[in-house]
Structures are given as C-alpha cells and as structure tokens.
Amino acid sequence: MSFASIFSTLLIVFTFFVAIYMVGIIVFYFILFIISALQLRKEYNLDQYEPYEEVAQSSFTRPVSILVPAYNEEAGIVPSVRSLLSINYPEYEVIVINDGSKDNTLKEMIANFEMVKVEKAIRKQVSSNEIVQVYQSPIYENLYVIDKLNGGKADALNAGINVAQYPYFCSLDGDSIIERDAFAKVMKPIIDSKEDIVAVGGSVRIANGCTIERGEVMKVELSKSPLVIMQVIEYFRAFLMGRIGLSRHNLLLIISGAFGVFHRESVIKVNGYRTNTVGEDMDLVVRLHKLIKEEKSGKRIVYVPDPVCWTEAPESSKILRRQRSRWHRGLFESLWHNRKMLFNPKYGLVGMISMPYFFIVEFLGPVIELIGYIIMILSPFVGGIYTSFALLLFMLAIIYGSLLSMSAVLLEEWSLRRYPKVIDLVRLYVYSLSEAFWFRPLTVFWRVEGIIQLIKGNNSWGEMSRKGVSK
Amino acid sequence: MNGIFIIFQISLMLFIVLNVLFIFLVIRKIHSNKFERQKEHWKKYYLKHIDSAIRGKENLVVPDQPSMMDAFEEVLAKYYSLMKGNTDTSIRIEELAEQVFHNYYKKRLRHGRWSIRMNTLHRIEKFRMVSLIEDCVTIYNEKRTSDIESIQILRILANLQDDRIYSILLKEEREFPSFYYLDLFTRLDERLFNKFTKVIENFPLTIQFSLIEAMGDRGDYTYIPTIEFYLLSENAESRIRALKSLVKVGYLTDVEKIKPSLHGETWQERMMAARLIKPLRDKRFIDDLLLLLTDENWWVRTTAAESIIAQQNGQEILEDVANTHVDRFARDIATEWLFRKGKKSVVR
C-alpha cells in the first residue's frame, strides 16, 4: 500500500468519524434547545417581583451564608460587598474570605466597613489552611471577614464553610455583582421542592458594557469588544441551552463557581471543596451527585435561569486564552478524580449520560474539531472527492458553531430579554453568525492547549488581572 | 455526495428559518420598546394624578389600551403598597381596581400561559379582589392548575379570611411545602386560625406540624395546652415542632413534660429541648444539661452549654466543667462558651 493510499484512507475514516460526531452533537443540542425553549416560554414575562415577595420577606425562609473568596481583589471587593449588603432576603450573613492577598484587600474591607477583630469558636468540619483572624463589622453585624493563609479558592471556600452558621451557603466571586432579588429567586426552588435540592445554580452574565453604580447594575448594554460579545453569546449557549435542558433531568454537572447555593451539611459530607484542582466547582457538583446516588436520597441539583449574577469577562485574548486552557484542565481533573462514575450504571443517568457527555463532547470535542479543521485545510489539496469532504465538514462546523449560537441568541430574546436595545440584538445576532469562522476555532486551539499543558503537567492558575466592574 | 447535499439543504433551511425568526424578533422588539415608551408616558400621568383621583378630587382617564392598562396596574399597585394601613384609602383603591380590572383579570385567569395566570393571581391577591374569588376557587380544582397556582389561590383566600380555605385544606390530597402552610397560617385572623387548631388532628401530618409551629409563632398563651399535648406525641417530628414552638413562646405549664425529650433519640429533639431550658431557667434540669454536654452531636453540646450559662450560677457551673470534667468534648464546649460570653464584643 502506497503512502498516498494510506493517507486517503485515513482521510476518509477521519472525515466520517468527525462528521458523525458532529451530527450527533448537533442533534443532542437541538434536543436540549427544545426542552429549554419550552421551559423558558412557560415563565415568559412572569412578574419580576411578586412571586418572590413572600420568600424575600417571610421569617420562615431558610437563612443563607454568602461566602466570598477574595484573592487580590482590592479593586472590586468593596462595591461587591456593598451590593451584597443590600440584597432582598430576610436572613443572611456575608463572609469575605481573604485568602492571603498580597494587595490591600483586607485593609480596604477594614477601612470601609470598620471591621473589628472578634473571637469566634470555629468548628473545623472540612479541612482548610489556618485562619489567622475573624473580623466583624459593627455597622453591618452580618458581615464577617476571615483572614487566612493562602491556599487557593477551594481552600478559602472550605474555611468559609467552617465559619458559616446557616444551613445553606452561597459561593460567589469577589468581583461579581448580584441582582437584589437573586437570592429569593435562587432559594425558591429549594422551598418549593420541600428542601429536596442540595444545590442550585443561577445564571452568570457578562457585565462588560453595562453601567454599574454602587454595586448595582443600572443599565444593561452590550460591550463594544468583539471578544466580549462572543463570550456573551457563549454564556447564552451554555446557560440557556445547555443547563436548563440538563437540569430538567437532574443531569447537571456544573454550577458556576461564580454563583451557586449549596446545602451545607451535604457539602460537609463530601468533605467540602477539593483543593488540588483548578476545577473545584464542577468537582463538587459531581461528588454531590455521587453522594445522592450512594445515599439513594433522590435529591436534586438544579439550575434556574432567572437569578442573575454579573461578572467581568476577560477583554484581551491573552487572558481569555489562559482562562480557557485552565477551564479545560479543571474539567479534566473533575472527570479524572471521579472517573469511577464514568459509564457506571450504578450512578444512573449521571454516570451513563452526563459524565460521558462531559468526557466525549466537552473534553475530547476540541481535539475532534481540530482534526476536522486540519482535514478541511488538507482535503482541497488532495482534490477530487476530498474537496467535497472539506465542504461537508465546513457546513457541519457552521451549523455547530454559528447556527446553534444564533439560536441561543434568539432564544434569549424570545424569553428573558435582558438587553433592551434593538441594536444590541442585531449585533449579537450578526456576531453569532461569525462564530464558526474565528471564535470557535480560537477556543478550540486554547482548549487543546489545555490538554497539552495537562500532558506536560502544568497546574498553574495563570494570573487574572482585574480592573473592577464598578464605578 | 448525497449526504453532503442533504446537509447543505438542512443548513440552508435552518439558516432561513433563523433569519425569519430574527426579523420577527427584531420587529417585536421595536414594537415592545415603543410599548414601553408609551407605558412610561402613562405611568408618569397616573403617578401624577392618582393621589387626587383617589381622594375624589378629579377623574382619571380610564385605561382603554394595553399600555395604559399596564401602566395603571403598576401605579396602582405601588400606590396601594404605600397606603397600607390607611383603611379608607385602601378601600377606595380596591374599589377602583374592581372597577377597572374585573373583566380583564377574569379573562386572564383563563389564559393559556402559566406566567400570565400566575401574574394575575398575584394582582388579585394584592388588590384583594373579592369579586374574583369564585373564579379562583373554580380554577383551584382544575386539572391544568399547578401546585404554585393552587398555593397562590389559598393565599388569596387566607388574606380575605375566607372560610373555604379550611374546607379545601381538609380535603386536599396534595402536600405542599411546609413553608407555604406556615405562610398561610400567619395570614389568618384568630377566628379562622382557631377553626384549624380545634380540629388539628383531622389534618395530615405536614399541616399539623405547621399548625404547631404557627401556634408558637403567635405567642399566645391560649395555645400552650394544645402545643404541650404534642410534647407527649408518639411522633418525634411532632415533639420537635412542639419544642420549637414553645421556644418561641418561652413558657410552658408543666416543665416535666420536656424531660423525655432531653434524652430523645434524634439529636434535633435533644437540642430543641436543651434550647427550651434557656428561657425557662429551671434549676431542675441542670443535671440533664450537664449530661448533654457530653452528647455525640455538636449542636446538642453547644445548645446545652448555652442554656447552662444562661442560668443563675451558670458561669460557675461551666467553669467547673471546663476545669474538671472527664470528657474532653464537654470541657471544650464549656471553654468555648465561657470565652464567647467574656470576650465577644459584638453580639448579634
């Protein structure tokens, strides 16, 4: 067999492999899309305030501890905390965990909220690095700061869990802005389900371009930066299309680290967050699923689209690239640490659908897509029938990259409608059309890069520079 | 080749469909933005004139188009919230709401979309629209009605002190989250609430639990005998709820009744019993509390210590425990509470 014939056989095999893979995913996504559309439409235009009034005001509501891990967040921590102190919820405490910041995070907190040292007996239920001091604010008595030795975000959250005193806790990023009614909205499913829910995730939206004053989003507008717009579309795709569909069947494996509520006792049962991973948020959810299945408690993990938390997205490709390869490593670690669950019927649908989906589509997907791109570039040179192979893959890539994203944009406009301007909708739509041509390939490269780093054994976080979202 | 052609056709079709939807949504957005502007205009108008109109000094333009209707609805709801407690004004607002919204809401209660029915139910609750109660009760029994809608209807009945809430709940087979039962019971006036408590045992357990808690929440001494009765219940959850309820009242007639609970099987029961001793300040239980300091559960130990330190000579007792007790857990928890009491500068 000559080299040329081996090459062409390989080309055919790979083309069909990639094509079948992509058709499979496109079908899967469209199913999710339909489930989501029906769900979202049911709640279309539901009053933003009335249904949550009793949750927000009743003294029978479950209190929540809000944990805010902060590492070098001096630029954004104070407005974030201010917005937390004005949320509409009857009983809660805010615990900022200063994870050994090298900047003035702690000083900013002390200066702005007159924090004073308090003695607090801490019950060590999950392991964490040493807590140096606990502070409390005399102005806002439900505001605490924990000063601890650096140990990473997961470790900071574990320290927070030890200090927290309420049955539910919420993990929140130090630089994100939460809407005032978000807690009532995120707790409502817990109450409605007779507390059969161990974790709830809300939506994360991108704040770049919005007007934010004193820790509150005043005006929602789309950023001008193409990279940011693409991320906005990506979030629509992930949250509105992916998570609603998965959540309906209790298949959800990710609750964003930026905004999620957890049942504290359940998290303690699984020993809190795992500290030696960059994907601690997904890892926790996977282990909670494991606990549910092992205890046969029938409890659920859900996603609710409406409560929104606004966060700053990276504007430069350099930082975005780091973020994406880091996320990809995190994804792998969560899958690796819990590999026992993969294709294991003992873990029900989570073992048989969610885990394989995350492994094949989310983790290996970029590699397969990359092969697809290579074939697209190579085939036309071979000529003849191979040119049409390239065409086939190209069209599939457009459906997968652009058409699905366009659907996600339209779905958002059809249901939640957070962007009031007509021009924003037009821009979102036009940009989503372009996704397959530049942004999708870029993220594929970055994620493959993450896989390469994994093989090389790189575990660093990559510095994230923040400029602070609030004015 | 065929496959490629099919995929090409599919993507082309999808592309066309998406573009048509896009154009439709853009047009809808332009319309809805225009609608919002009109609504804003009318909101300003109504905000300016609502006050004098309610006092009967002028007549409002009656809403006759959707944007006016929405604007009027929002303004009236806001105004109503501001006027809470002012009975005369409230009654006049309710009259106005009946006048303007009756037919509109009646139709919307039958709407196909869940969110619209839900919003309407909330408005009916807000404006206390007695004239629509019959419609709501009819909907309650329909198959399409979701649990959340049913709960909202019950809430409307509770707010209006309508006796039908009693007969509905007595027959209801569905079990709602206890949060909502508690919410309903706090809305009832004494007459209707007592109607429930008199026949408490005819209700399903979840409702009984909520009633026990609601009785404590009212803080009324007349309920104490009923609550105390549940201290001797066979059901652990009933006992826990009764203890919880008594903690809120801070008093009971026969303290001996809580003794078995101090040694109950579940830690929640032991903890609640230990907590109840704090407001009672009854010396007879010191020995039981000392025993609970060595409990396997942290919550029980800490509550026991808290109740001891609240006693007259509690501090000395705990100091003694901290220095001499054989059990390490007991010493730790005693030290912690002595520490808290002495040093904690900010008390919540």
Short mmCIF file of N, CA and C in Angstrom, two decimals, chain A residues 23 26 30 41-55 58-61 91-93 116-123 125 136-138 141-142 144 165-166 188 191-194 264-265 385 388-389 391-392 395-396 399 402-404 406-407 409-411 413-415 417 419-422 425-426 429-430 433, chain B residues 1 3-5 7-12 14-30 32-33 36 77 81 84 113-116 118-119 122-123 125-126 146-148 151-152 155 174-180 182-183 186-187 213-214 217 248 267 297-299 301 336 339-340 343-348:
data_model
loop_
_atom_site.label_atom_id
_atom_site.label_comp_id
_atom_site.label_asym_id
_atom_site.label_seq_id
_atom_site.Cartn_x
_atom_site.Cartn_y
_atom_site.Cartn_z
N VAL A 23 -22.66 15.51 13.77
CA VAL A 23 -24.10 15.34 13.57
C VAL A 23 -24.73 14.92 14.91
N ILE A 26 -24.91 17.91 17.20
CA ILE A 26 -25.90 18.90 16.75
C ILE A 26 -27.31 18.42 17.15
N PHE A 30 -29.88 20.24 19.74
CA PHE A 30 -31.22 20.68 19.36
C PHE A 30 -32.28 20.12 20.30
N ARG A 41 -40.32 29.52 27.95
CA ARG A 41 -41.52 30.18 27.47
C ARG A 41 -42.62 30.16 28.51
N LYS A 42 -42.65 29.08 29.28
CA LYS A 42 -43.67 28.96 30.32
C LYS A 42 -43.57 30.14 31.29
N GLU A 43 -42.34 30.53 31.56
CA GLU A 43 -42.15 31.60 32.54
C GLU A 43 -41.97 32.96 31.90
N TYR A 44 -42.24 33.05 30.58
CA TYR A 44 -42.04 34.29 29.87
C TYR A 44 -42.86 35.41 30.49
N ASN A 45 -42.19 36.53 30.76
CA ASN A 45 -42.87 37.71 31.32
C ASN A 45 -43.48 37.51 32.71
N LEU A 46 -43.05 36.51 33.43
CA LEU A 46 -43.52 36.35 34.80
C LEU A 46 -43.06 37.56 35.59
N ASP A 47 -43.93 38.05 36.43
CA ASP A 47 -43.60 39.24 37.20
C ASP A 47 -42.27 39.06 37.91
N GLN A 48 -41.44 40.11 37.88
CA GLN A 48 -40.09 40.01 38.43
C GLN A 48 -40.06 40.09 39.95
N TYR A 49 -41.15 40.54 40.55
CA TYR A 49 -41.08 40.79 41.98
C TYR A 49 -42.09 39.98 42.79
N GLU A 50 -43.36 40.07 42.41
CA GLU A 50 -44.44 39.49 43.23
C GLU A 50 -44.23 38.03 43.66
N PRO A 51 -43.86 37.13 42.71
CA PRO A 51 -43.79 35.73 43.13
C PRO A 51 -42.72 35.48 44.20
N TYR A 52 -41.80 36.41 44.36
CA TYR A 52 -40.70 36.18 45.29
C TYR A 52 -40.88 36.98 46.57
N GLU A 53 -41.97 37.76 46.61
CA GLU A 53 -42.17 38.66 47.72
C GLU A 53 -42.18 37.91 49.05
N GLU A 54 -42.96 36.81 49.09
CA GLU A 54 -43.07 36.13 50.38
C GLU A 54 -41.76 35.44 50.77
N VAL A 55 -41.02 34.97 49.76
CA VAL A 55 -39.73 34.37 50.08
C VAL A 55 -38.78 35.43 50.63
N SER A 58 -40.57 36.63 54.34
CA SER A 58 -41.05 35.76 55.40
C SER A 58 -39.95 35.40 56.40
N SER A 59 -40.35 35.25 57.65
CA SER A 59 -39.35 34.87 58.65
C SER A 59 -39.15 33.37 58.67
N PHE A 60 -39.89 32.66 57.84
CA PHE A 60 -39.73 31.20 57.81
C PHE A 60 -38.75 30.75 56.72
N THR A 61 -38.22 31.72 55.97
CA THR A 61 -37.28 31.37 54.91
C THR A 61 -35.98 30.86 55.51
N GLU A 91 -32.81 36.78 55.99
CA GLU A 91 -31.74 36.49 56.95
C GLU A 91 -30.52 35.90 56.24
N TYR A 92 -29.41 36.58 56.34
CA TYR A 92 -28.20 36.07 55.70
C TYR A 92 -26.97 36.70 56.35
N GLU A 93 -25.82 36.05 56.15
CA GLU A 93 -24.56 36.65 56.58
C GLU A 93 -23.61 36.66 55.39
N VAL A 116 -13.93 44.96 63.02
CA VAL A 116 -13.16 44.79 64.25
C VAL A 116 -12.89 43.30 64.50
N LYS A 117 -11.79 43.03 65.19
CA LYS A 117 -11.46 41.63 65.48
C LYS A 117 -12.47 41.03 66.44
N VAL A 118 -12.89 39.81 66.17
CA VAL A 118 -13.75 39.10 67.12
C VAL A 118 -13.21 37.70 67.35
N GLU A 119 -13.52 37.19 68.52
CA GLU A 119 -13.15 35.80 68.81
C GLU A 119 -14.33 34.94 68.39
N LYS A 120 -14.08 33.98 67.60
CA LYS A 120 -15.18 33.13 67.16
C LYS A 120 -14.69 31.70 67.23
N ALA A 121 -15.44 30.88 67.94
CA ALA A 121 -15.04 29.48 68.00
C ALA A 121 -15.37 28.85 66.66
N ILE A 122 -14.37 28.28 66.02
CA ILE A 122 -14.60 27.73 64.69
C ILE A 122 -14.62 26.21 64.75
N ARG A 123 -15.68 25.67 64.16
CA ARG A 123 -15.83 24.22 64.14
C ARG A 123 -15.22 23.73 62.85
N GLN A 125 -14.99 21.52 60.23
CA GLN A 125 -15.70 20.37 59.67
C GLN A 125 -15.11 19.90 58.36
N GLN A 136 -15.48 41.27 62.35
CA GLN A 136 -16.91 41.51 62.15
C GLN A 136 -17.13 43.01 62.06
N SER A 137 -18.14 43.40 61.30
CA SER A 137 -18.39 44.83 61.17
C SER A 137 -19.45 45.27 62.18
N PRO A 138 -19.15 46.31 62.95
CA PRO A 138 -20.17 46.80 63.90
C PRO A 138 -21.31 47.51 63.18
N GLU A 141 -23.87 43.94 61.16
CA GLU A 141 -23.46 42.84 62.04
C GLU A 141 -23.45 41.48 61.35
N ASN A 142 -24.02 41.41 60.15
CA ASN A 142 -23.98 40.14 59.43
C ASN A 142 -22.82 40.09 58.44
N TYR A 144 -18.82 39.48 57.95
CA TYR A 144 -17.58 38.97 58.54
C TYR A 144 -16.47 38.96 57.50
N GLN A 165 -22.72 29.76 59.56
CA GLN A 165 -23.58 29.16 60.58
C GLN A 165 -24.96 28.77 60.07
N TYR A 166 -25.25 29.03 58.80
CA TYR A 166 -26.59 28.75 58.29
C TYR A 166 -26.65 27.45 57.48
N LYS A 188 -36.01 29.92 46.03
CA LYS A 188 -37.39 29.48 45.82
C LYS A 188 -37.51 28.01 45.41
N ILE A 191 -37.30 25.85 48.53
CA ILE A 191 -38.52 25.85 49.33
C ILE A 191 -39.62 25.06 48.63
N ASP A 192 -39.78 25.32 47.32
CA ASP A 192 -40.85 24.66 46.56
C ASP A 192 -40.66 23.15 46.48
N SER A 193 -39.43 22.70 46.61
CA SER A 193 -39.19 21.27 46.47
C SER A 193 -39.18 20.58 47.83
N LYS A 194 -39.64 21.26 48.88
CA LYS A 194 -39.59 20.73 50.25
C LYS A 194 -38.15 20.37 50.63
N ARG A 264 -25.34 23.01 53.14
CA ARG A 264 -24.05 22.95 53.81
C ARG A 264 -23.71 21.54 54.31
N GLU A 265 -24.69 20.89 54.96
CA GLU A 265 -24.42 19.56 55.51
C GLU A 265 -24.00 18.58 54.41
N ILE A 385 -12.87 14.08 -4.83
CA ILE A 385 -13.94 13.87 -3.87
C ILE A 385 -13.63 14.51 -2.51
N SER A 388 -15.12 17.78 -1.58
CA SER A 388 -16.48 17.77 -1.05
C SER A 388 -16.51 17.33 0.42
N PHE A 389 -15.53 16.52 0.84
CA PHE A 389 -15.40 16.19 2.27
C PHE A 389 -15.18 17.45 3.07
N LEU A 391 -16.01 20.35 2.27
CA LEU A 391 -17.24 21.12 2.24
C LEU A 391 -18.23 20.61 3.29
N LEU A 392 -18.32 19.29 3.38
CA LEU A 392 -19.23 18.67 4.34
C LEU A 392 -18.89 19.12 5.77
N MET A 395 -19.66 22.75 6.44
CA MET A 395 -21.07 23.05 6.70
C MET A 395 -21.49 22.61 8.11
N LEU A 396 -21.00 21.45 8.49
CA LEU A 396 -21.32 20.98 9.85
C LEU A 396 -20.76 21.95 10.89
N ILE A 399 -23.05 24.85 11.16
CA ILE A 399 -24.26 24.56 11.96
C ILE A 399 -23.88 24.53 13.44
N SER A 402 -22.03 28.35 14.32
CA SER A 402 -22.81 29.57 14.14
C SER A 402 -24.31 29.39 14.36
N LEU A 403 -24.88 28.41 13.67
CA LEU A 403 -26.34 28.31 13.73
C LEU A 403 -26.85 28.04 15.15
N LEU A 404 -26.15 27.20 15.90
CA LEU A 404 -26.58 26.93 17.28
C LEU A 404 -26.47 28.19 18.13
N MET A 406 -26.64 31.26 16.99
CA MET A 406 -27.71 32.17 16.57
C MET A 406 -29.02 31.77 17.25
N SER A 407 -29.27 30.48 17.33
CA SER A 407 -30.49 30.01 18.01
C SER A 407 -30.48 30.44 19.47
N VAL A 409 -29.03 33.04 20.79
CA VAL A 409 -29.32 34.49 20.87
C VAL A 409 -30.82 34.73 20.72
N LEU A 410 -31.42 34.03 19.75
CA LEU A 410 -32.85 34.22 19.53
C LEU A 410 -33.66 33.70 20.72
N LEU A 411 -33.20 32.61 21.30
CA LEU A 411 -33.89 32.06 22.46
C LEU A 411 -33.89 33.06 23.62
N GLU A 413 -33.71 36.30 23.36
CA GLU A 413 -34.60 37.40 23.01
C GLU A 413 -36.06 36.97 23.11
N TRP A 414 -36.31 35.72 22.85
CA TRP A 414 -37.67 35.19 22.87
C TRP A 414 -38.18 35.04 24.30
N SER A 415 -37.26 34.88 25.26
CA SER A 415 -37.71 34.58 26.61
C SER A 415 -37.30 35.62 27.65
N ARG A 417 -34.97 38.33 27.56
CA ARG A 417 -34.84 39.71 27.06
C ARG A 417 -34.16 40.66 28.03
N TYR A 419 -31.39 42.40 27.22
CA TYR A 419 -30.79 43.55 26.53
C TYR A 419 -31.89 44.39 25.88
N PRO A 420 -32.14 45.60 26.40
CA PRO A 420 -33.28 46.37 25.91
C PRO A 420 -33.11 46.96 24.51
N LYS A 421 -31.87 47.21 24.08
CA LYS A 421 -31.70 47.93 22.81
C LYS A 421 -31.84 47.01 21.59
N VAL A 422 -32.51 47.49 20.56
CA VAL A 422 -32.66 46.71 19.33
C VAL A 422 -31.29 46.47 18.70
N LEU A 425 -29.40 43.50 20.00
CA LEU A 425 -29.88 42.22 19.47
C LEU A 425 -29.28 41.97 18.07
N VAL A 426 -29.29 43.01 17.25
CA VAL A 426 -28.75 42.86 15.90
C VAL A 426 -27.27 42.50 15.95
N TYR A 429 -26.70 38.97 17.05
CA TYR A 429 -27.06 38.01 16.01
C TYR A 429 -25.97 37.95 14.93
N VAL A 430 -25.52 39.11 14.50
CA VAL A 430 -24.51 39.13 13.44
C VAL A 430 -23.20 38.50 13.94
N LEU A 433 -23.33 34.80 14.03
CA LEU A 433 -23.17 34.25 12.69
C LEU A 433 -21.70 34.03 12.37
N MET B 1 -21.80 11.99 -1.69
CA MET B 1 -22.24 13.24 -2.31
C MET B 1 -23.65 13.60 -1.86
N GLY B 3 -25.16 12.77 0.88
CA GLY B 3 -25.15 13.23 2.27
C GLY B 3 -24.80 14.70 2.35
N ILE B 4 -23.80 15.07 1.57
CA ILE B 4 -23.37 16.46 1.59
C ILE B 4 -24.51 17.37 1.16
N PHE B 5 -25.22 16.89 0.12
CA PHE B 5 -26.32 17.71 -0.39
C PHE B 5 -27.42 17.86 0.67
N ILE B 7 -27.10 17.67 3.94
CA ILE B 7 -26.65 18.56 5.00
C ILE B 7 -26.69 20.01 4.53
N PHE B 8 -26.32 20.20 3.28
CA PHE B 8 -26.37 21.56 2.73
C PHE B 8 -27.80 22.09 2.78
N GLN B 9 -28.73 21.24 2.37
CA GLN B 9 -30.13 21.66 2.39
C GLN B 9 -30.60 21.97 3.81
N ILE B 10 -30.22 21.08 4.73
CA ILE B 10 -30.65 21.29 6.13
C ILE B 10 -30.10 22.61 6.66
N SER B 11 -28.81 22.84 6.43
CA SER B 11 -28.25 24.07 6.99
C SER B 11 -28.85 25.30 6.32
N LEU B 12 -29.11 25.19 5.04
CA LEU B 12 -29.73 26.32 4.36
C LEU B 12 -31.12 26.61 4.94
N LEU B 14 -32.26 25.76 7.92
CA LEU B 14 -32.10 26.30 9.27
C LEU B 14 -31.75 27.78 9.22
N PHE B 15 -30.84 28.07 8.32
CA PHE B 15 -30.38 29.44 8.20
C PHE B 15 -31.55 30.37 7.85
N ILE B 16 -32.36 29.92 6.91
CA ILE B 16 -33.51 30.75 6.51
C ILE B 16 -34.50 30.89 7.67
N VAL B 17 -34.79 29.77 8.32
CA VAL B 17 -35.73 29.81 9.46
C VAL B 17 -35.23 30.77 10.53
N LEU B 18 -33.94 30.65 10.85
CA LEU B 18 -33.38 31.52 11.89
C LEU B 18 -33.50 32.98 11.50
N ASN B 19 -33.23 33.27 10.22
CA ASN B 19 -33.31 34.67 9.80
C ASN B 19 -34.73 35.21 9.86
N VAL B 20 -35.67 34.36 9.49
CA VAL B 20 -37.07 34.79 9.58
C VAL B 20 -37.42 35.08 11.04
N LEU B 21 -37.02 34.16 11.93
CA LEU B 21 -37.27 34.37 13.36
C LEU B 21 -36.60 35.65 13.84
N PHE B 22 -35.39 35.83 13.36
CA PHE B 22 -34.64 37.02 13.77
C PHE B 22 -35.39 38.29 13.38
N ILE B 23 -35.84 38.32 12.13
CA ILE B 23 -36.57 39.51 11.67
C ILE B 23 -37.84 39.71 12.50
N PHE B 24 -38.52 38.60 12.74
CA PHE B 24 -39.72 38.67 13.57
C PHE B 24 -39.41 39.24 14.95
N LEU B 25 -38.32 38.74 15.55
CA LEU B 25 -37.98 39.19 16.91
C LEU B 25 -37.53 40.65 16.92
N VAL B 26 -36.84 41.07 15.87
CA VAL B 26 -36.42 42.48 15.81
C VAL B 26 -37.66 43.36 15.74
N ILE B 27 -38.60 42.97 14.88
CA ILE B 27 -39.82 43.77 14.77
C ILE B 27 -40.56 43.79 16.10
N ARG B 28 -40.62 42.61 16.73
CA ARG B 28 -41.30 42.55 18.02
C ARG B 28 -40.62 43.44 19.05
N LYS B 29 -39.29 43.46 18.98
CA LYS B 29 -38.55 44.27 19.95
C LYS B 29 -38.83 45.75 19.72
N ILE B 30 -38.86 46.16 18.43
CA ILE B 30 -39.15 47.56 18.14
C ILE B 30 -40.53 47.92 18.71
N SER B 32 -42.18 46.36 21.12
CA SER B 32 -42.26 46.32 22.59
C SER B 32 -41.54 47.51 23.19
N ASN B 33 -40.47 47.99 22.53
CA ASN B 33 -39.81 49.19 23.04
C ASN B 33 -40.74 50.41 22.93
N GLU B 36 -43.19 50.11 25.64
CA GLU B 36 -42.59 50.53 26.91
C GLU B 36 -42.58 52.05 27.05
N ALA B 77 -50.66 49.47 42.02
CA ALA B 77 -50.04 48.51 42.94
C ALA B 77 -49.04 49.21 43.85
N SER B 81 -49.31 49.81 47.96
CA SER B 81 -48.29 49.43 48.95
C SER B 81 -47.96 50.59 49.87
N LYS B 84 -50.66 51.24 52.66
CA LYS B 84 -51.01 50.14 53.55
C LYS B 84 -51.26 50.66 54.95
N ARG B 113 -51.17 30.70 29.02
CA ARG B 113 -49.80 30.70 29.52
C ARG B 113 -49.76 30.80 31.04
N TRP B 114 -48.96 29.92 31.62
CA TRP B 114 -48.86 29.83 33.06
C TRP B 114 -48.46 31.15 33.71
N SER B 115 -47.46 31.81 33.12
CA SER B 115 -46.94 33.03 33.76
C SER B 115 -48.00 34.13 33.83
N ILE B 116 -48.86 34.20 32.81
CA ILE B 116 -49.90 35.24 32.84
C ILE B 116 -50.94 34.93 33.92
N MET B 118 -50.40 33.29 36.58
CA MET B 118 -49.72 33.50 37.86
C MET B 118 -49.67 34.99 38.22
N ASN B 119 -49.26 35.81 37.25
CA ASN B 119 -49.22 37.26 37.50
C ASN B 119 -50.59 37.77 37.91
N HIS B 122 -51.43 36.96 41.44
CA HIS B 122 -50.72 37.84 42.37
C HIS B 122 -51.40 39.21 42.48
N ARG B 123 -51.87 39.72 41.34
CA ARG B 123 -52.56 41.00 41.37
C ARG B 123 -53.88 40.90 42.15
N GLU B 125 -54.51 38.98 44.56
CA GLU B 125 -54.15 38.96 45.97
C GLU B 125 -53.85 40.38 46.45
N LYS B 126 -53.05 41.07 45.65
CA LYS B 126 -52.62 42.41 46.03
C LYS B 126 -53.82 43.34 46.24
N SER B 146 -51.35 24.31 38.40
CA SER B 146 -50.12 23.79 39.03
C SER B 146 -50.18 24.01 40.54
N ASP B 147 -49.29 23.34 41.26
CA ASP B 147 -49.23 23.50 42.72
C ASP B 147 -49.03 24.96 43.12
N ILE B 148 -48.13 25.63 42.39
CA ILE B 148 -47.82 27.02 42.75
C ILE B 148 -49.06 27.90 42.59
N ILE B 151 -51.40 27.17 45.51
CA ILE B 151 -50.94 27.82 46.74
C ILE B 151 -51.30 29.31 46.71
N GLN B 152 -51.12 29.90 45.54
CA GLN B 152 -51.44 31.33 45.42
C GLN B 152 -52.94 31.57 45.66
N ARG B 155 -53.62 31.47 49.23
CA ARG B 155 -53.14 32.70 49.86
C ARG B 155 -54.17 33.83 49.71
N ARG B 174 -52.98 16.71 47.90
CA ARG B 174 -51.60 17.09 47.61
C ARG B 174 -50.95 17.63 48.87
N GLU B 175 -49.64 17.49 48.94
CA GLU B 175 -48.94 18.02 50.11
C GLU B 175 -48.02 19.14 49.65
N PHE B 176 -48.23 20.34 50.15
CA PHE B 176 -47.40 21.46 49.74
C PHE B 176 -46.21 21.62 50.68
N PRO B 177 -45.18 22.37 50.25
CA PRO B 177 -44.04 22.61 51.14
C PRO B 177 -44.48 23.32 52.42
N SER B 178 -43.89 22.95 53.55
CA SER B 178 -44.38 23.47 54.82
C SER B 178 -44.23 24.99 54.93
N PHE B 179 -43.25 25.52 54.19
CA PHE B 179 -43.08 26.98 54.18
C PHE B 179 -44.40 27.68 53.84
N TYR B 180 -45.10 27.13 52.85
CA TYR B 180 -46.33 27.78 52.40
C TYR B 180 -47.46 27.63 53.41
N LEU B 182 -47.07 27.50 56.65
CA LEU B 182 -46.77 28.47 57.70
C LEU B 182 -47.16 29.86 57.24
N ASP B 183 -46.82 30.16 55.99
CA ASP B 183 -47.15 31.47 55.44
C ASP B 183 -48.66 31.69 55.46
N THR B 186 -50.02 32.24 59.09
CA THR B 186 -49.75 33.55 59.71
C THR B 186 -50.68 34.62 59.16
N ARG B 187 -51.27 34.38 57.99
CA ARG B 187 -52.16 35.37 57.40
C ARG B 187 -53.58 35.34 58.00
N GLU B 213 -46.24 24.86 64.80
CA GLU B 213 -45.27 25.95 64.73
C GLU B 213 -45.96 27.31 64.68
N ALA B 214 -47.04 27.38 63.91
CA ALA B 214 -47.76 28.65 63.77
C ALA B 214 -48.34 29.10 65.11
N ASP B 217 -45.66 30.66 66.99
CA ASP B 217 -45.30 31.92 66.38
C ASP B 217 -46.25 33.04 66.80
N LYS B 248 -40.34 29.59 71.08
CA LYS B 248 -40.80 30.91 70.65
C LYS B 248 -41.68 31.57 71.72
N TRP B 267 -30.96 13.83 67.54
CA TRP B 267 -30.25 14.97 68.14
C TRP B 267 -31.06 16.25 68.05
N ASN B 297 -23.39 14.81 69.51
CA ASN B 297 -23.63 15.82 68.49
C ASN B 297 -23.22 17.22 68.97
N TRP B 298 -22.50 17.93 68.10
CA TRP B 298 -22.00 19.25 68.47
C TRP B 298 -23.11 20.24 68.78
N TRP B 299 -24.18 20.19 67.95
CA TRP B 299 -25.28 21.13 68.16
C TRP B 299 -25.92 20.96 69.55
N ARG B 301 -24.42 19.69 72.23
CA ARG B 301 -23.47 20.16 73.26
C ARG B 301 -23.48 21.67 73.37
N GLU B 336 -15.44 27.13 75.28
CA GLU B 336 -15.86 27.98 74.17
C GLU B 336 -16.93 28.98 74.62
N PHE B 339 -15.61 31.66 76.87
CA PHE B 339 -14.86 32.54 76.02
C PHE B 339 -15.80 33.51 75.30
N ARG B 340 -16.86 32.96 74.71
CA ARG B 340 -17.82 33.78 73.98
C ARG B 340 -18.45 34.82 74.88
N LYS B 343 -15.67 37.53 75.98
CA LYS B 343 -14.93 38.38 75.06
C LYS B 343 -15.71 38.90 73.87
N LYS B 344 -16.74 38.22 73.51
CA LYS B 344 -17.37 38.61 72.25
C LYS B 344 -17.89 40.04 72.34
N SER B 345 -17.28 40.90 71.55
CA SER B 345 -17.61 42.31 71.70
C SER B 345 -18.88 42.70 70.95
N VAL B 346 -19.15 41.98 69.87
CA VAL B 346 -20.34 42.31 69.10
C VAL B 346 -21.32 41.15 69.20
N VAL B 347 -22.49 41.47 69.68
CA VAL B 347 -23.49 40.42 69.82
C VAL B 347 -24.60 40.65 68.80
N ARG B 348 -24.95 39.60 68.11
CA ARG B 348 -25.98 39.80 67.07
C ARG B 348 -27.36 39.79 67.67
#
